[in-house]
């Protein structure tokens, strides 16, 4: 099968490797779509602090079940699936408290472990999530970043019903956070950015208010759209020190 390996920053090679052998608790997936995350771009430029080379990338994926191991139930050939890329120890205090996303020994496929940039990928059954048969592979590959957005909203511990929400940053994660807030009952959602292209896309996705902070005053915009009570929740999504 074909596999993409980044041998060094900016240097991706395609190589022929054997289809992985399947263990009894694993499922062989034919990879259909792979998303390119902002973290992947950092790896490409050699600026990811927790990734060494060579590395096989790919952690936002969708695929189709090819073969299931002897101990696997609940999946069959042809099922559409996505893969949870985090590898956790299950033993540290964080994992025992259900906070496995900050596991003391966390690894992520595509960064500290082999990612999915291959024609086929063998993965433990517990890392698989079945997709609706009607869902496209394109949308299936967005499940992982959508899970990030949903987790961020849930961490706020606020009931969003009829609340006013601001999202800083209209990149893919910010856009998904804004859409998730709408889906969870927010009254109105404002999203900000310096890219008009991203703001226009957010509007197409149903976000109520968009503000380009290069040519608009954010404080005035909040008062104009939300009134004196302003916003109930602000989510920071650019990961930029200036917005923090």
XYZ file of N, CA, C and O in Angstrom, residues 31-240:
840
model
N -8.664 4.036 4.284
C -8.768 5.472 4.520
C -9.331 6.154 3.270
O -8.838 5.965 2.159
N -10.382 6.958 3.476
C -11.048 7.646 2.358
C -10.734 9.139 2.306
O -10.597 9.706 1.232
N -10.694 9.783 3.465
C -10.428 11.218 3.515
C -9.523 11.519 4.704
O -9.644 10.904 5.762
N -8.625 12.505 4.519
C -7.783 12.977 5.613
C -7.812 14.502 5.610
O -7.540 15.132 4.592
N -8.142 15.080 6.757
C -8.108 16.528 6.894
C -6.699 16.998 7.212
O -5.869 16.238 7.730
N -6.411 18.244 6.893
C -5.127 18.855 7.223
C -5.373 19.858 8.344
O -6.015 20.887 8.146
N -4.858 19.546 9.520
C -5.037 20.375 10.714
C -3.962 21.463 10.754
O -2.893 21.320 10.153
N -4.244 22.531 11.498
C -3.226 23.546 11.698
C -1.969 22.970 12.329
O -0.844 23.382 12.013
N -2.143 21.973 13.209
C -0.981 21.322 13.822
C -0.154 20.570 12.789
O 1.079 20.496 12.903
N -0.814 19.995 11.785
C -0.085 19.328 10.707
C 0.813 20.307 9.960
O 1.932 19.976 9.554
N 0.308 21.519 9.779
C 1.092 22.541 9.084
C 2.304 22.936 9.926
O 3.406 23.147 9.398
N 2.125 23.003 11.252
C 3.267 23.276 12.128
C 4.333 22.191 11.975
O 5.536 22.485 11.937
N 3.896 20.926 11.906
C 4.840 19.822 11.725
C 5.576 19.979 10.398
O 6.795 19.793 10.313
N 4.835 20.338 9.349
C 5.433 20.497 8.016
C 6.549 21.539 8.041
O 7.581 21.380 7.389
N 6.346 22.595 8.816
C 7.340 23.671 8.872
C 8.374 23.465 9.979
O 9.211 24.341 10.220
N 8.304 22.317 10.650
C 9.281 22.032 11.700
C 9.077 22.831 12.963
O 10.013 23.019 13.748
N 7.854 23.292 13.218
C 7.594 24.174 14.351
C 6.678 23.546 15.403
O 6.144 24.249 16.268
N 6.476 22.228 15.314
C 5.665 21.562 16.333
C 6.598 21.061 17.434
O 7.504 20.277 17.176
N 6.394 21.508 18.677
C 7.365 21.197 19.735
C 7.355 19.751 20.214
O 8.291 19.335 20.906
N 6.325 18.994 19.868
C 6.202 17.644 20.428
C 6.202 16.555 19.354
O 5.684 15.465 19.581
N 6.773 16.845 18.190
C 6.814 15.866 17.102
C 8.244 15.727 16.596
O 8.932 16.723 16.372
N 8.668 14.477 16.422
C 9.980 14.200 15.849
C 9.800 13.546 14.484
O 8.692 13.127 14.120
N 10.886 13.459 13.735
C 10.848 12.939 12.369
C 11.689 11.669 12.287
O 12.655 11.514 13.043
N 11.327 10.756 11.387
C 10.210 10.806 10.443
C 8.872 10.570 11.142
O 8.829 9.964 12.203
N 7.801 11.053 10.527
C 6.473 10.885 11.099
C 5.453 10.696 9.980
O 5.526 11.350 8.938
N 4.522 9.785 10.200
C 3.376 9.616 9.310
C 2.230 10.417 9.907
O 1.805 10.159 11.033
N 1.753 11.412 9.183
C 0.723 12.302 9.711
C -0.684 11.720 9.487
O -0.851 10.600 9.041
N -1.695 12.547 9.780
C -3.083 12.159 9.536
C -3.816 11.775 10.801
O -3.573 10.700 11.365
N -4.711 12.657 11.279
C -5.505 12.324 12.470
C -6.967 12.753 12.337
O -7.764 12.440 13.218
N -7.319 13.453 11.274
C -8.721 13.812 11.009
C -9.159 12.996 9.800
O -8.888 13.388 8.665
N -9.820 11.876 10.027
C -10.036 10.942 8.915
C -11.452 10.372 8.899
O -12.189 10.426 9.875
N -11.768 9.817 7.745
C -12.931 8.939 7.619
C -12.507 7.772 6.749
O -11.556 7.875 5.961
N -13.186 6.662 6.915
C -12.802 5.484 6.151
C -13.892 4.436 6.158
O -15.008 4.660 6.644
N -13.528 3.282 5.629
C -14.486 2.187 5.454
C -13.877 0.898 5.989
O -12.704 0.596 5.735
N -14.655 0.149 6.764
C -14.176 -1.113 7.327
C -13.934 -2.126 6.213
O -14.783 -2.339 5.350
N -12.748 -2.745 6.266
C -12.390 -3.781 5.293
C -12.467 -5.166 5.927
O -13.106 -6.077 5.399
N -11.784 -5.328 7.066
C -11.744 -6.610 7.770
C -11.819 -6.332 9.270
O -11.260 -5.336 9.755
N -12.478 -7.199 10.012
C -12.513 -7.072 11.472
C -11.778 -8.249 12.108
O -11.793 -9.365 11.598
N -11.121 -7.980 13.243
C -10.424 -9.026 13.969
C -11.379 -10.008 14.610
O -12.586 -9.746 14.742
N -10.841 -11.125 15.069
C -11.660 -12.218 15.597
C -12.474 -11.812 16.816
O -13.579 -12.331 17.034
N -11.967 -10.876 17.621
C -12.663 -10.481 18.853
C -13.543 -9.240 18.682
O -14.110 -8.750 19.656
N -13.659 -8.756 17.472
C -14.383 -7.499 17.229
C -15.845 -7.768 16.913
O -16.171 -8.622 16.080
N -16.724 -7.023 17.582
C -18.159 -7.076 17.269
C -18.648 -5.645 17.097
O -18.011 -4.687 17.529
N -19.784 -5.500 16.461
C -20.374 -4.180 16.288
C -19.960 -3.463 15.023
O -20.470 -2.389 14.722
N -19.018 -4.034 14.282
C -18.589 -3.461 13.010
C -18.548 -4.562 11.957
O -18.257 -5.719 12.256
N -18.826 -4.155 10.725
C -18.795 -5.114 9.623
C -18.200 -4.450 8.388
O -18.083 -3.207 8.317
N -17.825 -5.257 7.440
C -17.253 -4.745 6.197
C -18.200 -3.734 5.548
O -19.395 -3.962 5.450
N -17.654 -2.605 5.135
C -18.447 -1.578 4.471
C -18.937 -0.473 5.376
O -19.389 0.572 4.890
N -18.841 -0.670 6.713
C -19.259 0.392 7.634
C -18.399 1.631 7.443
O -17.173 1.544 7.283
N -19.028 2.790 7.500
C -18.302 4.054 7.464
C -17.912 4.423 8.892
O -18.748 4.367 9.800
N -16.657 4.828 9.073
C -16.156 5.077 10.424
C -15.228 6.278 10.445
O -14.724 6.728 9.404
N -15.026 6.787 11.654
C -13.932 7.717 11.911
C -13.142 7.173 13.079
O -13.602 6.259 13.788
N -11.945 7.709 13.290
C -11.021 7.156 14.273
C -10.669 8.216 15.306
O -10.337 9.356 14.961
N -10.730 7.838 16.572
C -10.296 8.726 17.650
C -8.776 8.619 17.752
O -8.242 7.551 18.066
N -8.040 9.706 17.520
C -6.588 9.585 17.371
C -5.782 9.630 18.660
O -4.574 9.388 18.640
N -6.421 9.923 19.797
C -5.667 10.032 21.043
C -5.346 8.649 21.615
O -6.202 7.752 21.636
N -4.116 8.484 22.082
C -3.689 7.252 22.743
C -3.411 7.595 24.196
O -2.546 8.419 24.495
N -4.162 6.998 25.105
C -4.064 7.351 26.517
C -3.687 6.124 27.342
O -3.903 4.983 26.929
N -3.159 6.389 28.543
C -2.661 5.280 29.365
C -3.745 4.605 30.187
O -3.662 3.419 30.512
N -4.780 5.365 30.576
C -5.850 4.792 31.387
C -5.482 4.594 32.844
O -6.307 4.128 33.640
N -4.265 4.951 33.229
C -3.782 4.672 34.582
C -3.481 5.920 35.403
O -3.488 5.865 36.631
N -3.198 7.039 34.736
C -2.831 8.257 35.474
C -4.068 8.867 36.137
O -5.212 8.486 35.861
N -3.833 9.829 37.011
C -4.938 10.467 37.737
C -5.921 11.120 36.783
O -7.139 11.056 36.989
N -5.410 11.768 35.737
C -6.289 12.436 34.779
C -7.223 11.434 34.109
O -8.431 11.678 33.988
N -6.680 10.312 33.663
C -7.508 9.295 33.012
C -8.543 8.727 33.986
O -9.713 8.538 33.632
N -8.119 8.476 35.225
C -9.036 7.902 36.207
C -10.166 8.859 36.560
O -11.252 8.426 36.962
N -9.911 10.164 36.377
C -10.954 11.160 36.622
C -11.781 11.461 35.375
O -12.604 12.374 35.373
N -11.533 10.721 34.294
C -12.288 10.918 33.064
C -11.753 12.027 32.184
O -12.365 12.354 31.165
N -10.609 12.591 32.554
C -10.008 13.680 31.770
C -8.895 13.122 30.887
O -7.746 13.588 30.940
N -9.228 12.116 30.108
C -8.196 11.442 29.319
C -7.594 12.340 28.252
O -6.505 12.059 27.740
N -8.288 13.462 27.916
C -7.736 14.377 26.911
C -6.490 15.084 27.419
O -5.734 15.660 26.628
N -6.266 15.063 28.742
C -5.026 15.616 29.301
C -4.274 14.523 30.057
O -3.636 14.779 31.081
N -4.333 13.324 29.534
C -3.581 12.189 30.077
C -2.110 12.568 30.251
O -1.515 13.235 29.405
N -1.527 12.144 31.365
C -0.120 12.447 31.633
C 0.809 11.832 30.591
O 1.942 12.292 30.418
N 0.334 10.789 29.922
C 1.159 10.075 28.940
C 0.544 10.131 27.541
O 0.726 9.220 26.735
N -0.175 11.200 27.279
C -0.920 11.321 26.031
C -0.012 11.265 24.798
O 1.031 11.916 24.748
N -0.445 10.492 23.816
C 0.147 10.507 22.483
C -0.994 10.690 21.486
O -2.137 10.292 21.760
N -0.683 11.291 20.353
C -1.693 11.488 19.307
C -1.160 10.915 18.001
O -0.012 11.187 17.620
N -1.993 10.122 17.366
C -1.615 9.562 16.071
C -1.329 10.698 15.088
O -2.107 11.642 14.978
N -0.216 10.587 14.410
C 0.171 11.623 13.468
C 1.172 12.605 14.035
O 1.710 13.440 13.311
N 1.457 12.485 15.348
C 2.400 13.384 16.002
C 3.432 12.593 16.811
O 4.616 12.644 16.545
N 2.968 11.871 17.828
C 3.879 11.040 18.624
C 3.722 9.555 18.310
O 4.427 8.720 18.872
N 2.787 9.229 17.438
C 2.563 7.842 17.023
C 2.146 7.858 15.556
O 1.778 8.913 15.018
N 2.190 6.706 14.922
C 1.913 6.624 13.487
C 0.507 7.116 13.175
O -0.482 6.657 13.760
N 0.418 8.061 12.240
C -0.867 8.578 11.792
C -1.449 7.763 10.648
O -0.959 6.676 10.314
N -2.461 8.294 10.013
C -3.302 7.521 9.102
C -3.113 7.860 7.634
O -3.961 7.532 6.803
N -1.993 8.510 7.297
C -1.750 8.874 5.901
C -1.263 7.658 5.105
O -0.143 7.606 4.611
N -2.129 6.666 5.031
C -1.863 5.424 4.319
C -3.150 4.969 3.646
O -4.242 5.408 4.013
N -3.009 4.085 2.683
C -4.215 3.552 2.041
C -5.043 2.723 3.008
O -6.279 2.730 2.946
N -4.365 2.012 3.916
C -5.051 1.190 4.914
C -4.439 1.458 6.284
O -3.262 1.790 6.402
N -5.264 1.286 7.323
C -4.809 1.563 8.677
C -5.476 0.575 9.627
O -6.695 0.396 9.594
N -4.659 -0.077 10.470
C -5.185 -1.009 11.472
C -5.300 -0.285 12.806
O -4.340 0.353 13.259
N -6.465 -0.388 13.434
C -6.698 0.373 14.661
C -7.526 -0.458 15.629
O -8.348 -1.296 15.215
N -7.311 -0.241 16.939
C -8.103 -0.940 17.947
C -9.578 -0.581 17.799
O -9.921 0.574 17.542
N -10.413 -1.556 18.009
C -11.853 -1.368 17.860
C -12.373 -0.244 18.765
O -13.273 0.508 18.397
N -11.760 -0.078 19.952
C -12.241 0.933 20.895
C -11.988 2.360 20.406
O -12.553 3.311 20.960
N -11.142 2.519 19.387
C -10.871 3.842 18.825
C -11.787 4.175 17.651
O -11.696 5.270 17.089
N -12.664 3.271 17.282
C -13.536 3.462 16.121
C -14.884 4.037 16.524
O -15.447 3.669 17.565
N -15.419 4.917 15.677
C -16.764 5.443 15.852
C -17.495 5.311 14.529
O -17.004 5.779 13.488
N -18.640 4.671 14.576
C -19.398 4.418 13.349
C -20.097 5.701 12.897
O -20.659 6.448 13.709
N -20.058 5.944 11.597
C -20.733 7.086 11.003
C -22.057 6.640 10.384
O -22.186 5.484 9.963
N -23.025 7.530 10.299
C -24.263 7.178 9.584
C -23.946 6.794 8.138
O -23.060 7.390 7.505
N -24.652 5.813 7.630
C -24.403 5.367 6.262
C -24.614 6.458 5.231
O -24.034 6.423 4.141
N -25.436 7.456 5.567
C -25.730 8.549 4.638
C -24.701 9.678 4.704
O -24.729 10.584 3.872
N -23.803 9.628 5.691
C -22.827 10.710 5.849
C -21.700 10.562 4.839
O -21.146 9.482 4.660
N -21.334 11.669 4.204
C -20.244 11.630 3.237
C -18.912 11.455 3.953
O -18.766 11.789 5.133
N -17.929 10.935 3.236
C -16.600 10.796 3.817
C -15.994 12.165 4.112
O -15.222 12.315 5.061
N -16.323 13.172 3.311
C -15.832 14.526 3.578
C -16.294 15.000 4.953
O -15.500 15.517 5.755
N -17.579 14.838 5.235
C -18.097 15.270 6.532
C -17.568 14.388 7.658
O -17.312 14.873 8.770
N -17.384 13.110 7.372
C -16.865 12.195 8.388
C -15.489 12.593 8.877
O -15.153 12.427 10.060
N -14.676 13.142 7.993
C -13.325 13.565 8.374
C -13.342 14.806 9.253
O -12.312 15.165 9.838
N -14.493 15.457 9.363
C -14.621 16.649 10.210
C -15.079 16.322 11.629
O -15.200 17.221 12.465
N -15.330 15.057 11.915
C -15.823 14.679 13.237
C -14.804 15.028 14.328
O -15.159 15.533 15.397
N -13.518 14.773 14.069
C -12.500 15.036 15.099
C -12.431 16.524 15.458
O -12.520 16.880 16.645
N -12.298 17.444 14.493
C -12.311 18.857 14.883
C -13.659 19.306 15.459
O -13.701 20.185 16.327
N -14.750 18.703 15.013
C -16.053 19.031 15.590
C -16.105 18.604 17.055
O -16.689 19.310 17.896
N -15.463 17.478 17.379
C -15.409 17.030 18.775
C -14.658 18.032 19.641
O -15.007 18.252 20.806
N -13.624 18.661 19.078
C -12.893 19.712 19.795
C -13.843 20.866 20.129
O -13.850 21.381 21.249
N -14.636 21.267 19.139
C -15.581 22.369 19.336
C -16.618 22.017 20.395
O -16.911 22.820 21.293
N -17.175 20.832 20.310
C -18.195 20.414 21.276
C -17.619 20.355 22.686
O -18.250 20.793 23.665
N -16.390 19.841 22.808
C -15.754 19.751 24.121
C -15.532 21.141 24.713
O -15.745 21.353 25.920
N -15.127 22.085 23.874
C -14.902 23.449 24.358
C -16.186 24.056 24.916
O -16.189 24.671 25.987
N -17.286 23.868 24.192
C -18.574 24.384 24.659
C -18.971 23.696 25.966
O -19.404 24.342 26.928
N -18.799 22.402 26.014
C -19.193 21.657 27.216
C -18.364 22.053 28.435
O -18.872 22.090 29.559
N -17.092 22.378 28.213
C -16.227 22.772 29.314
C -16.670 24.090 29.958
O -16.315 24.374 31.102
N -17.430 24.891 29.224
C -17.883 26.169 29.779
C -18.895 25.986 30.898
O -19.101 26.899 31.711
N -19.546 24.822 30.931
C -20.546 24.506 31.968
C -21.704 25.511 31.974
O -22.302 25.790 33.017
N -21.993 26.090 30.819
C -23.088 27.055 30.711
C -24.172 26.479 29.797
O -23.867 25.948 28.725
N -25.408 26.577 30.232
C -26.524 26.218 29.367
C -26.670 27.324 28.326
O -26.980 28.468 28.660
N -26.451 26.992 27.066
C -26.405 28.017 26.026
C -27.776 28.471 25.551
O -27.861 29.401 24.750
N -28.835 27.852 26.036
C -30.166 28.174 25.523
C -30.455 29.666 25.701
O -30.417 30.209 26.803
N -30.699 30.330 24.566
C -31.025 31.757 24.501
C -29.909 32.659 25.038
O -30.172 33.804 25.427
N -28.683 32.167 25.043
C -27.548 32.981 25.462
C -26.886 33.634 24.250
O -27.038 33.188 23.114
N -26.156 34.736 24.507
C -25.395 35.422 23.467
C -23.921 35.029 23.590
O -23.330 35.156 24.667
N -23.349 34.583 22.492
C -22.011 33.999 22.495
C -21.107 34.765 21.528
O -21.539 35.155 20.442
N -19.847 34.961 21.938
C -18.832 35.519 21.046
C -17.744 34.474 20.846
O -17.300 33.842 21.812
N -17.323 34.311 19.606
C -16.205 33.423 19.284
C -15.118 34.262 18.636
O -15.340 34.893 17.596
N -13.947 34.304 19.249
C -12.789 34.961 18.644
C -12.117 33.974 17.692
O -11.705 32.896 18.102
N -12.002 34.355 16.429
C -11.315 33.512 15.459
C -12.284 32.710 14.616
O -13.013 31.865 15.141
N -12.301 32.962 13.304
C -13.237 32.284 12.405
C -12.544 31.235 11.540
O -12.993 30.935 10.449
N -11.433 30.703 12.045
C -10.801 29.568 11.359
C -11.668 28.333 11.495
O -12.795 28.403 12.016
N -11.193 27.187 11.035
C -12.012 25.963 11.085
C -12.542 25.639 12.480
O -13.722 25.317 12.636
N -11.680 25.730 13.507
C -12.144 25.417 14.859
C -13.135 26.474 15.346
O -14.195 26.152 15.895
N -12.818 27.751 15.153
C -13.736 28.801 15.570
C -15.080 28.702 14.881
O -16.130 28.880 15.517
N -15.070 28.418 13.596
C -16.314 28.264 12.845
C -17.133 27.104 13.412
O -18.351 27.218 13.610
N -16.459 25.984 13.694
C -17.171 24.833 14.252
C -17.678 25.115 15.659
O -18.771 24.675 16.037
N -16.906 25.858 16.455
C -17.370 26.242 17.789
C -18.631 27.100 17.677
O -19.611 26.898 18.413
N -18.618 28.054 16.755
C -19.780 28.922 16.569
C -20.999 28.130 16.118
O -22.116 28.334 16.620
N -20.802 27.201 15.175
C -21.918 26.383 14.707
C -22.439 25.482 15.828
O -23.658 25.266 15.953
N -21.516 24.964 16.648
C -21.931 24.107 17.765
C -22.758 24.903 18.766
O -23.774 24.414 19.283
N -22.340 26.138 19.043
C -23.098 26.987 19.958
C -24.517 27.209 19.437
O -25.493 27.151 20.196
N -24.636 27.455 18.138
C -25.964 27.626 17.541
C -26.790 26.351 17.698
O -27.971 26.387 18.060
N -26.153 25.213 17.405
C -26.867 23.938 17.471
C -27.306 23.602 18.889
O -28.295 22.888 19.080
N -26.582 24.130 19.891
C -26.905 23.839 21.291
C -27.828 24.887 21.896
O -28.003 24.924 23.117
N -28.412 25.748 21.040
C -29.488 26.610 21.500
C -29.151 28.055 21.759
O -29.981 28.797 22.285
N -27.933 28.480 21.414
C -27.583 29.881 21.642
C -28.543 30.803 20.906
O -28.989 30.508 19.792
N -28.857 31.937 21.529
C -29.754 32.907 20.915
C -29.093 33.563 19.711
O -29.658 33.607 18.617
N -27.883 34.089 19.933
C -27.128 34.738 18.868
C -25.650 34.443 19.054
O -25.158 34.356 20.186
N -24.945 34.314 17.938
C -23.506 34.059 17.980
C -22.798 35.086 17.106
O -23.164 35.297 15.947
N -21.784 35.730 17.698
C -20.922 36.644 16.955
C -19.554 35.992 16.799
O -19.063 35.358 17.730
N -18.955 36.144 15.617
C -17.623 35.616 15.397
C -16.739 36.733 14.839
O -17.202 37.574 14.068
N -15.483 36.772 15.269
C -14.565 37.828 14.847
C -13.344 37.227 14.154
O -12.977 36.079 14.402
N -12.725 38.039 13.305
C -11.494 37.607 12.634
C -10.910 38.820 11.922
O -11.528 39.891 11.876
N -9.717 38.643 11.329
C -9.142 39.667 10.450
C -9.220 39.237 8.997
O -8.822 39.979 8.105
N -9.736 38.028 8.739
C -9.887 37.515 7.382
C -11.341 37.641 6.949
O -12.224 36.958 7.507
N -11.609 38.471 5.963
C -12.978 38.629 5.492
C -13.483 37.353 4.831
O -14.676 37.037 4.909
N -12.578 36.621 4.196
C -12.967 35.343 3.582
C -13.546 34.392 4.633
O -14.599 33.781 4.431
N -12.863 34.285 5.766
C -13.338 33.389 6.822
C -14.644 33.888 7.428
O -15.526 33.098 7.764
N -14.768 35.196 7.561
C -16.003 35.760 8.100
C -17.176 35.525 7.152
O -18.287 35.192 7.591
N -16.939 35.675 5.853
C -17.999 35.416 4.874
C -18.423 33.952 4.913
O -19.610 33.629 4.799
N -17.451 33.067 5.090
C -17.772 31.637 5.177
C -18.589 31.345 6.427
O -19.547 30.556 6.388
N -18.237 31.990 7.537
C -18.995 31.798 8.777
C -20.442 32.237 8.602
O -21.370 31.582 9.090
N -20.644 33.346 7.894
C -22.013 33.810 7.641
C -22.778 32.787 6.810
O -23.961 32.518 7.063
N -22.097 32.186 5.826
C -22.723 31.148 5.012
C -23.112 29.932 5.856
O -24.046 29.215 5.523
N -22.384 29.728 6.956
C -22.658 28.589 7.841
C -23.725 28.909 8.885
O -23.984 28.089 9.772
N -24.314 30.093 8.800
C -25.430 30.423 9.670
C -25.097 31.220 10.913
O -25.952 31.394 11.784
N -23.866 31.730 11.012
C -23.505 32.531 12.176
C -24.153 33.914 12.064
O -24.130 34.537 11.005
N -24.705 34.409 13.172
C -25.547 35.601 13.133
C -24.786 36.877 12.796
O -25.217 37.670 11.951
N -23.674 37.105 13.490
C -22.947 38.361 13.329
C -21.464 38.083 13.085
O -20.867 37.232 13.750
N -20.893 38.809 12.135
C -19.460 38.689 11.864
C -18.820 40.073 11.998
O -19.393 41.073 11.549
N -17.641 40.115 12.609
C -16.960 41.384 12.850
C -15.502 41.258 12.425
O -14.766 40.408 12.951
N -15.110 42.086 11.469
C -13.706 42.166 11.077
C -13.034 43.185 11.992
O -13.270 44.387 11.878
N -12.203 42.696 12.904
C -11.645 43.567 13.936
C -10.518 44.468 13.404
O -10.011 45.312 14.156
N -10.174 44.310 12.125
C -9.212 45.242 11.540
C -9.852 46.594 11.212
O -9.166 47.605 11.174
N -11.163 46.566 10.955
C -11.817 47.821 10.593
C -13.075 48.106 11.414
O -13.843 49.003 11.073
N -13.289 47.347 12.480
C -14.442 47.588 13.351
C -14.002 47.509 14.806
O -13.119 46.717 15.157
N -14.633 48.309 15.649
C -14.344 48.289 17.076
C -15.153 47.179 17.736
O -16.385 47.192 17.697
N -14.468 46.217 18.338
C -15.152 45.047 18.880
C -16.081 45.419 20.032
O -17.191 44.884 20.155
N -15.654 46.353 20.877
C -16.493 46.741 22.015
C -17.800 47.360 21.528
O -18.892 47.033 22.014
N -17.705 48.250 20.546
C -18.905 48.880 19.996
C -19.791 47.843 19.311
O -21.026 47.874 19.433
N -19.171 46.898 18.593
C -19.947 45.871 17.895
C -20.720 45.016 18.888
O -21.894 44.684 18.658
N -20.093 44.661 20.001
C -20.776 43.856 21.021
C -21.976 44.616 21.575
O -23.071 44.061 21.726
N -21.801 45.896 21.858
C -22.914 46.688 22.390
C -24.009 46.878 21.350
O -25.200 46.854 21.683
N -23.616 47.051 20.074
C -24.621 47.226 19.019
C -25.462 45.966 18.840
O -26.684 46.052 18.657
N -24.816 44.809 18.867
C -25.534 43.557 18.585
C -26.211 42.965 19.812
O -27.315 42.421 19.720
N -25.569 43.089 20.978
C -26.073 42.399 22.161
C -26.643 43.342 23.215
O -27.255 42.880 24.180
N -26.436 44.649 23.058
C -26.961 45.593 24.025
C -26.079 45.692 25.257
O -24.978 45.137 25.317
N -26.562 46.377 26.283
C -25.748 46.652 27.476
C -25.360 45.402 28.257
O -24.371 45.416 29.007
N -26.113 44.324 28.111
C -25.772 43.100 28.834
C -24.618 42.351 28.191
O -24.055 41.420 28.773
N -24.290 42.724 26.960
C -23.150 42.157 26.230
C -23.286 40.639 26.077
O -24.372 40.141 25.845
N -22.169 39.904 26.211
C -22.186 38.467 25.920
C -22.198 37.644 27.202
O -21.679 38.066 28.236
N -22.787 36.450 27.102
C -22.801 35.531 28.234
C -21.564 34.641 28.273
O -21.198 34.133 29.331
N -20.930 34.458 27.121
C -19.768 33.567 27.042
C -18.897 33.984 25.866
O -19.414 34.312 24.792
N -17.586 34.012 26.089
C -16.631 34.288 25.014
C -15.691 33.092 24.899
O -15.160 32.620 25.914
N -15.483 32.617 23.681
C -14.570 31.510 23.444
C -13.441 31.985 22.544
O -13.679 32.561 21.477
N -12.208 31.761 22.988
C -11.024 32.207 22.259
C -10.461 31.058 21.427
O -10.044 30.035 21.990
N -10.474 31.208 20.108
C -10.086 30.094 19.238
C -8.850 30.313 18.365
O -8.396 29.346 17.748
N -8.274 31.503 18.258
C -7.080 31.626 17.412
C -5.814 31.024 18.029
O -4.872 30.692 17.318
N -5.783 30.893 19.377
C -4.549 30.455 20.010
C -3.456 31.491 19.843
O -2.271 31.173 19.721
N -3.859 32.758 19.858
C -2.933 33.869 19.630
C -2.834 34.707 20.900
O -3.849 35.047 21.501
